[in-house]
mmCIF file of C-alpha atoms and ligand atoms in Angstrom:
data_model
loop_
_atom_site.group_PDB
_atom_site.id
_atom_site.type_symbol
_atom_site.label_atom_id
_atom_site.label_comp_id
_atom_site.label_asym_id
_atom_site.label_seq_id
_atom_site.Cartn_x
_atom_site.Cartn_y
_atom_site.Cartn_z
ATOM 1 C CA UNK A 1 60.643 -133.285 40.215
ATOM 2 C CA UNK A 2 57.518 -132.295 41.995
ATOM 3 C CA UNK A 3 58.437 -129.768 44.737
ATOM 4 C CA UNK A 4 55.797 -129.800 47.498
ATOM 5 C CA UNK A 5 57.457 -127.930 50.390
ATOM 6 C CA UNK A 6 58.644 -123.948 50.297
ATOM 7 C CA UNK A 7 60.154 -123.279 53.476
ATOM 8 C CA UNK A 8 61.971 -120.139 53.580
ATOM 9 C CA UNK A 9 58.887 -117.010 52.464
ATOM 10 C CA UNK A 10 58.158 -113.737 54.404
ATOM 11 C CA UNK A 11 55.006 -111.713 55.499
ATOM 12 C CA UNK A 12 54.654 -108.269 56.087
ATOM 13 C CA UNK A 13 55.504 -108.778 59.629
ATOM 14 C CA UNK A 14 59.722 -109.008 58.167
ATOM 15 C CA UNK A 15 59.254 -105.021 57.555
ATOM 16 C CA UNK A 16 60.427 -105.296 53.969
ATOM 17 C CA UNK A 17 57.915 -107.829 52.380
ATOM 18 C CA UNK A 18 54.481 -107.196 51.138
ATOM 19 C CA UNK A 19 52.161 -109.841 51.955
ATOM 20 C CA UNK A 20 49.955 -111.275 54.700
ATOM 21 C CA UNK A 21 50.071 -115.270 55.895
ATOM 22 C CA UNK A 22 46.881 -115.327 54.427
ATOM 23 C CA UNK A 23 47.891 -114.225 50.574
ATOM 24 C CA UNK A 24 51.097 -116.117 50.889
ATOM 25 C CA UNK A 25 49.268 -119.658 51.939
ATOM 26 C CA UNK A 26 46.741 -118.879 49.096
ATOM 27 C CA UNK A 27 49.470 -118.833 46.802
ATOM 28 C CA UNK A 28 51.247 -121.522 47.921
ATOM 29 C CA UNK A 29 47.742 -123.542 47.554
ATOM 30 C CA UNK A 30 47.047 -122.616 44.526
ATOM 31 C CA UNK A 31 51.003 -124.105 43.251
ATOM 32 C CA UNK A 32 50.341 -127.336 44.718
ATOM 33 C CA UNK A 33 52.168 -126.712 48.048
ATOM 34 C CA UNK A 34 51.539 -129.274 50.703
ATOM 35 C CA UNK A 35 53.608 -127.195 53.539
ATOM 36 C CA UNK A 36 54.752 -123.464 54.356
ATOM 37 C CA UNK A 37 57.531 -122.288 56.411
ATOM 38 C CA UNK A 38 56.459 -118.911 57.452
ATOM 39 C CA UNK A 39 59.881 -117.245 58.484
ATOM 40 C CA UNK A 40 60.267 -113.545 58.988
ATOM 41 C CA UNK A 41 63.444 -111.968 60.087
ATOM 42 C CA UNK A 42 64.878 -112.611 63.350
ATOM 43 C CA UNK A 43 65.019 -109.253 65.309
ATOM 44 C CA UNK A 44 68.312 -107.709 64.852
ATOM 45 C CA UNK A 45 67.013 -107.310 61.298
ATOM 46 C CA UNK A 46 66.037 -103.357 60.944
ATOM 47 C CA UNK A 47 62.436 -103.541 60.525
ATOM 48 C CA UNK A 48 61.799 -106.795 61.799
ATOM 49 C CA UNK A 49 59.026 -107.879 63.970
ATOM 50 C CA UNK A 50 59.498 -107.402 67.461
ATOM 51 C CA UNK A 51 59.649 -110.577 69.334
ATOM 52 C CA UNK A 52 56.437 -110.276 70.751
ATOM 53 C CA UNK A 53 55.323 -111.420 67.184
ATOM 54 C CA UNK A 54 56.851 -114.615 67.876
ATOM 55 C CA UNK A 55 55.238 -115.147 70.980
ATOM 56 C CA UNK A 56 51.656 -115.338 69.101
ATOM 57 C CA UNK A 57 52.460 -117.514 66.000
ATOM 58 C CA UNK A 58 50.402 -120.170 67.925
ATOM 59 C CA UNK A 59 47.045 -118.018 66.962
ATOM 60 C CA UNK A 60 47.868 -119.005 63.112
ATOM 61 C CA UNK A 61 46.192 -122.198 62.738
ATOM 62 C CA UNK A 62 48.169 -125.343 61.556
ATOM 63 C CA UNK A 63 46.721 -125.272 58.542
ATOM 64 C CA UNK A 64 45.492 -122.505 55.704
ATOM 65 C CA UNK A 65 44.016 -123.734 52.341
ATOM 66 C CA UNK A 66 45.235 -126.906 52.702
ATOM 67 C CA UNK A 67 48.782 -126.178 53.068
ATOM 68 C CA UNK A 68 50.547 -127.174 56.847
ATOM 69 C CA UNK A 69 51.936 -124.270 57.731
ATOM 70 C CA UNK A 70 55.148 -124.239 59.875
ATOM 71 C CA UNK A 71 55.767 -120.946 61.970
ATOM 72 C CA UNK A 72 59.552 -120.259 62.191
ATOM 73 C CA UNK A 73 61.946 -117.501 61.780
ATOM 74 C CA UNK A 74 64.847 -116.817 59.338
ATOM 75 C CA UNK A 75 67.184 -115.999 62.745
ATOM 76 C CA UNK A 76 70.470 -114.007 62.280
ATOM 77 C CA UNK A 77 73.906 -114.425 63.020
ATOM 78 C CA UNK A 78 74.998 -111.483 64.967
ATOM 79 C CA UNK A 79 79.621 -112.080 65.460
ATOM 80 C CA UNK A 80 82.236 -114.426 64.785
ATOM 81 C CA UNK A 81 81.358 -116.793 67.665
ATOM 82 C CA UNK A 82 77.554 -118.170 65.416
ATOM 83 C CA UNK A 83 75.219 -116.722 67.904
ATOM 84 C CA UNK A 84 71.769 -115.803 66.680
ATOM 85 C CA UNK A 85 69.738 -112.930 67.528
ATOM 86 C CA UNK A 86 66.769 -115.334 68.984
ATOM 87 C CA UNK A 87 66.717 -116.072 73.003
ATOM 88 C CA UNK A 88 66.736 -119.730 73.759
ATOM 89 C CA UNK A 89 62.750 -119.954 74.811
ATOM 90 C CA UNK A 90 61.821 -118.936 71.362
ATOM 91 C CA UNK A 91 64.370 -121.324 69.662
ATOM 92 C CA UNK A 92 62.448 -124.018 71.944
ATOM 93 C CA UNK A 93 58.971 -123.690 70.188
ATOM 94 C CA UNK A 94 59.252 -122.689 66.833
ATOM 95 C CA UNK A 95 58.512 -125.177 64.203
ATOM 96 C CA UNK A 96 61.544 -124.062 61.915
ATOM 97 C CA UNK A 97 64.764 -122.362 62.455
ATOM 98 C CA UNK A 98 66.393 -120.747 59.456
ATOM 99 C CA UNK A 99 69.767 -119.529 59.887
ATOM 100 C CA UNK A 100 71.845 -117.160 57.892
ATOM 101 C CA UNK A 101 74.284 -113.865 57.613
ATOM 102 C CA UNK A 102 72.774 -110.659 56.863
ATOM 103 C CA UNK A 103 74.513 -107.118 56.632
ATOM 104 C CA UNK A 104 73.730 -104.716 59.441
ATOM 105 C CA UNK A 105 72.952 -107.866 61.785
ATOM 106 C CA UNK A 106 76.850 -109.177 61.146
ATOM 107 C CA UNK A 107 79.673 -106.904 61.444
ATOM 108 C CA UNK A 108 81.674 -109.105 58.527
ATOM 109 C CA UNK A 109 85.398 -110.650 58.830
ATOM 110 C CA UNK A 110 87.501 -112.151 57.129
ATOM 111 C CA UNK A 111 86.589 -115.493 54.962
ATOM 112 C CA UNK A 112 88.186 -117.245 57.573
ATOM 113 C CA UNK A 113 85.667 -115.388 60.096
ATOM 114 C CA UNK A 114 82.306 -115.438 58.302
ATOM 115 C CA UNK A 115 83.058 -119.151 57.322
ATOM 116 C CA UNK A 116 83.830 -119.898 60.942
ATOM 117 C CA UNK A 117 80.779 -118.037 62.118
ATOM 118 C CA UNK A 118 78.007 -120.123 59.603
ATOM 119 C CA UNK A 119 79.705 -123.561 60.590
ATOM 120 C CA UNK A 120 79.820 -122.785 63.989
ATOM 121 C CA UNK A 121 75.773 -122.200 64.154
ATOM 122 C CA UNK A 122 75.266 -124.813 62.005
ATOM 123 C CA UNK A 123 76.479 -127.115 64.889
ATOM 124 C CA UNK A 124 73.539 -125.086 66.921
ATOM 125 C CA UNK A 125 71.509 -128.044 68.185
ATOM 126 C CA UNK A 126 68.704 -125.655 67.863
ATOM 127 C CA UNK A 127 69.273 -124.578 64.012
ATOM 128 C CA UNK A 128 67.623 -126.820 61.529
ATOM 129 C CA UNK A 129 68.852 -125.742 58.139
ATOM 130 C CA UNK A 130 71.184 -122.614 56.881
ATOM 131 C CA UNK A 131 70.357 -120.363 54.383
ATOM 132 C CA UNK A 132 71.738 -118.452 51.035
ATOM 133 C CA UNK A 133 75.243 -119.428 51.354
ATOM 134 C CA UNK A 134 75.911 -117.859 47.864
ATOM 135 C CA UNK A 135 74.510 -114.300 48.704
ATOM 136 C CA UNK A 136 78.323 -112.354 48.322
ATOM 137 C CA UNK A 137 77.747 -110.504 51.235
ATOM 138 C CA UNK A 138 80.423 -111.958 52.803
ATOM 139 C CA UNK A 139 82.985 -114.098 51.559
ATOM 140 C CA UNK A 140 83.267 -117.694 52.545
ATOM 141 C CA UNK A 141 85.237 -120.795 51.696
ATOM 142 C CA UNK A 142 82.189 -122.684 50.409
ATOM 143 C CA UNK A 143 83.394 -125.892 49.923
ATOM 144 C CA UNK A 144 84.167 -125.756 53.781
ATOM 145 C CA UNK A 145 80.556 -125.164 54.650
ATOM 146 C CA UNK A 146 79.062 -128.088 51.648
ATOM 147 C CA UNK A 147 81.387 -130.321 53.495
ATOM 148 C CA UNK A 148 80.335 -129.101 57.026
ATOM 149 C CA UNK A 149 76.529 -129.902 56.100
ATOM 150 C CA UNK A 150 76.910 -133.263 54.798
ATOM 151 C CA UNK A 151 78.918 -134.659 57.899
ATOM 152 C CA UNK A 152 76.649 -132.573 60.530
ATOM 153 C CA UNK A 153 73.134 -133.126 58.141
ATOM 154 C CA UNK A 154 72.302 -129.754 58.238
ATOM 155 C CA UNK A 155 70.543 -128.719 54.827
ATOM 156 C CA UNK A 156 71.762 -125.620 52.982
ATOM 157 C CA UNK A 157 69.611 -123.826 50.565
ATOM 158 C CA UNK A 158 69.604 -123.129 47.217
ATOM 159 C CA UNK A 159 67.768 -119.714 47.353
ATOM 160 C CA UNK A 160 65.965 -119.133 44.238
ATOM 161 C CA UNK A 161 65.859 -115.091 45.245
ATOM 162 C CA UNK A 162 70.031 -114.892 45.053
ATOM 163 C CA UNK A 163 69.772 -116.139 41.859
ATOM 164 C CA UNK A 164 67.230 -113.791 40.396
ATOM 165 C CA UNK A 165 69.252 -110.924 37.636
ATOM 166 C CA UNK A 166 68.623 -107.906 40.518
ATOM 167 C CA UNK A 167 71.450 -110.098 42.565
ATOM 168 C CA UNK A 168 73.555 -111.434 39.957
ATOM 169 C CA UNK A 169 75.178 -108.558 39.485
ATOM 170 C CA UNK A 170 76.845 -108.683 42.810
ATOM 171 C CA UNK A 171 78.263 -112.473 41.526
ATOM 172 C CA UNK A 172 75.793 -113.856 43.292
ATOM 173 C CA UNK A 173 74.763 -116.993 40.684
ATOM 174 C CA UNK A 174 78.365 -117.733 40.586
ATOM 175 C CA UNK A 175 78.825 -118.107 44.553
ATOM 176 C CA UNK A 176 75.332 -120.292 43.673
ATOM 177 C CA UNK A 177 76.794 -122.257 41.585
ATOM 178 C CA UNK A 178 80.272 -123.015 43.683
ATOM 179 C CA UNK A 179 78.658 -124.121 46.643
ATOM 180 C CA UNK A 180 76.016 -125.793 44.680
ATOM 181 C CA UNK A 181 78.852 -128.189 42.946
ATOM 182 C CA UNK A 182 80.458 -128.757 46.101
ATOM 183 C CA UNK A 183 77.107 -129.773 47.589
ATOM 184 C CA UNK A 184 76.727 -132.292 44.520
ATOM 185 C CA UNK A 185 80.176 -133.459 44.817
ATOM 186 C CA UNK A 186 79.352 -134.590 49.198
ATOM 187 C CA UNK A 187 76.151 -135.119 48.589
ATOM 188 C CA UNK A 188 74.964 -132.455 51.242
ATOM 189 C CA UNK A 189 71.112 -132.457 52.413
ATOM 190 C CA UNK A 190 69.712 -129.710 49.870
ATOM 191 C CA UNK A 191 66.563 -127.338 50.696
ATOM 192 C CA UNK A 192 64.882 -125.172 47.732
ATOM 193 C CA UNK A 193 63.861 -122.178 49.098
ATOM 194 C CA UNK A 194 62.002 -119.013 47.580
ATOM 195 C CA UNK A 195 62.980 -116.419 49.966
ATOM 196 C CA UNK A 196 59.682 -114.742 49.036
ATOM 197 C CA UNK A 197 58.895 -111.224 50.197
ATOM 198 C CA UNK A 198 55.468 -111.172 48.065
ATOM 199 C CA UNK A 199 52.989 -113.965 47.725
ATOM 200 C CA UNK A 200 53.733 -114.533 43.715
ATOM 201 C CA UNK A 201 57.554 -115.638 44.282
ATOM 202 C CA UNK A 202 56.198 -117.966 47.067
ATOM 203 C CA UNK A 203 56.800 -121.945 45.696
ATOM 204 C CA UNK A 204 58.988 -119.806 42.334
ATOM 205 C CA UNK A 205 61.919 -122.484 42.553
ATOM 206 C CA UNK A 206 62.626 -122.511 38.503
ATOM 207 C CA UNK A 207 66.134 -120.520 38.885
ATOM 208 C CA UNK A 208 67.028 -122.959 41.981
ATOM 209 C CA UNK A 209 66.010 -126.216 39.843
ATOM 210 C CA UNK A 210 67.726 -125.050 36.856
ATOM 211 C CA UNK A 211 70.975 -124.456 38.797
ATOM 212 C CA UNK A 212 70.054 -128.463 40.677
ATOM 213 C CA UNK A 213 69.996 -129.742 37.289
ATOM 214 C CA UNK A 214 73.121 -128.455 36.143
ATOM 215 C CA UNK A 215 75.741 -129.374 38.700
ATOM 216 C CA UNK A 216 73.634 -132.609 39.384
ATOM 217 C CA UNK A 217 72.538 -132.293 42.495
ATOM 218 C CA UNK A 218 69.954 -135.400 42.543
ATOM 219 C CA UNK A 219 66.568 -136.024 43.672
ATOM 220 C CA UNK A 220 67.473 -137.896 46.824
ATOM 221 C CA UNK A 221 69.371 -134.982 48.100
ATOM 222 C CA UNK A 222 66.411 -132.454 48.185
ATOM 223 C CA UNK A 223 64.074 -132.578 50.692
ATOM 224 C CA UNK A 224 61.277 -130.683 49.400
ATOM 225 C CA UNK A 225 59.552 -133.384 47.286
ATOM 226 C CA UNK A 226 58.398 -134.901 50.655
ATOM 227 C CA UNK A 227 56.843 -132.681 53.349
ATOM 228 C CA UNK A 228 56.826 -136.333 55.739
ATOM 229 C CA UNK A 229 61.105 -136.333 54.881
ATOM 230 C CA UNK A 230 60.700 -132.499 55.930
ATOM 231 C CA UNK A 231 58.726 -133.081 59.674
ATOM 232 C CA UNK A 232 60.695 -136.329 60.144
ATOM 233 C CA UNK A 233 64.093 -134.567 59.520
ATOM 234 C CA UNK A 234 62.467 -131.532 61.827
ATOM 235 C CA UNK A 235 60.891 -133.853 64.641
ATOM 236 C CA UNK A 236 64.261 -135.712 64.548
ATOM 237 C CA UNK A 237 66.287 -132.910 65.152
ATOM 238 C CA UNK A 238 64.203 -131.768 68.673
ATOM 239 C CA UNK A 239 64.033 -134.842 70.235
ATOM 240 C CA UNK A 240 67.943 -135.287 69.514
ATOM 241 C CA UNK A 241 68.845 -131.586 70.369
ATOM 242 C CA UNK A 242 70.499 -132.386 73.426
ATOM 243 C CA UNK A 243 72.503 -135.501 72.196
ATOM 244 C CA UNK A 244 73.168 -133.195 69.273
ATOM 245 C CA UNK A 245 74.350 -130.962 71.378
ATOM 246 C CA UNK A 246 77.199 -133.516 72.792
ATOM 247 C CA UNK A 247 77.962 -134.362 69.163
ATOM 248 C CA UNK A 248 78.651 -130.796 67.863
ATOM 249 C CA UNK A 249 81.105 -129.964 70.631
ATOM 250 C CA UNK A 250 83.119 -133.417 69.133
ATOM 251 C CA UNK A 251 82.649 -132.199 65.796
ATOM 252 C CA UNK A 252 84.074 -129.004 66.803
ATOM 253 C CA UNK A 253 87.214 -130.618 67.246
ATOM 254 C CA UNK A 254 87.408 -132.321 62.989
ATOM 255 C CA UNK A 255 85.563 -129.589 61.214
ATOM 256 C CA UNK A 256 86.064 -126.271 59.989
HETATM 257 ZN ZN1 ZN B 301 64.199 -110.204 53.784
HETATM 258 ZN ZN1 ZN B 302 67.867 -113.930 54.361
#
């Protein structure tokens, strides 16, 4: 499986990562990558970039070393209800929303809660695809959420960073590998992301693939192997947002 796209990496600008655009768009050239998603921490985030970062992504040039790069943010969700911790005129602009739970930004719940919260801004019209499910931050009923992204075509990741040995002692890898089998089993739109935080993890998907290949997640399912599936799935989600919109209060009323 060739794996052209690596949408979820960090610059220096997140507060706790270590590398420039520049470095990380180097590396990704140099592995072959066709398209970046540069996404730093949304600003609840301690150490995050101030939103005035986000205001000047439009300096960075579309594309570095022959890799399109897509400027985006890995937003947060802040309570119970799904809100994120980005006001609506940046959600308008940016190329790529990531969305996910993060301690400190989220004051936790019950399962009930936190899987509640991740459904509910997955039926954001303005999120495009959710993030490290499997991190054991904060327990969720995962099968809920694999189900919840198949019928509202929202991808979920498999984050090659939970999976590295530094988490799997919290049980990450097994939270992977749950949700991962129930994303097999409905056939849920799958992203592969790095989650890197220093240019030599950026495009490092080996843990994520291994984990794909084991619970049989196929081909079709993962959108990296085509950065055109990527910017039609993203250019199809803005110019539906507000029809989306409609739909997710519907869906409000059969899921989760
Ligand atoms: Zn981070
Ligand atoms: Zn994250």
């Amino acid at each position: 499986m060739e794996l052209l796209v690596d949408l979820h990496t960090h610059t220096i600008a997140s507060g706790h990562a270590y590398s420039t655009i520049t470095e990380n768009a180097q590396a990704a050239s140099r592995r072959g990558l066709k398209l970046l998603g540069m996404t730093d921490h949304g600003p609840s985030m301690p150490g995050a970039p101030h939103l005035f970062h986000f205001d000047n992504l439009s300096i960075i040039p579309d594309e570095l070393y022959g890799v399109r790069i897509l400027p985006g943010v890995e937003a947060n969700i802040t309570n119970h209800q799904g809100d994120l911790d980005m006001p609506l005129k940046y959600l308008e602009y940016l190329k790529l929303i990531l969305v996910g739970l993060h301690p400190i930004c989220y004051p936790g719940g019950t399962c009930e809660q936190n899987t509640q919260a991740y459904i509910k801004a997955m039926k954001n019209p303005y999120t495009d695809m959710m993030v490290h499910p499997g991190r054991p931050d904060f327990e969720m009923d995962l099968e809920k959420i694999a189900h919840a992204s198949a019928f509202l075509n929202i991808p979920v990741e498999v984050n090659n960073s939970s999976l590295s040995t530094i988490r799997d002692k919290d049980g990450a890898r097994d939270n992977c590998r749950s949700i991962a089998r129930y994303m097999a089993k409905y056939k849920s739109p799958v992203i592969l992301g790095s989650d890197a935080h220093f240019w030599d993890r950026v495009g490092e998907f080996s843990d994520a693939l291994d984990l794909v290949h084991e619970v049989g997640i196929s081909e079709q399912q993962i959108l990296n192997t085509s950065p055109d599936r990527v910017l039609n799935y993203l250019a199809t989600r803005r110019k539906n947002r507000s029809d989306i919109s409609i739909l997710s209060h519907h869906y409000g009323l059969n899921i989760a």
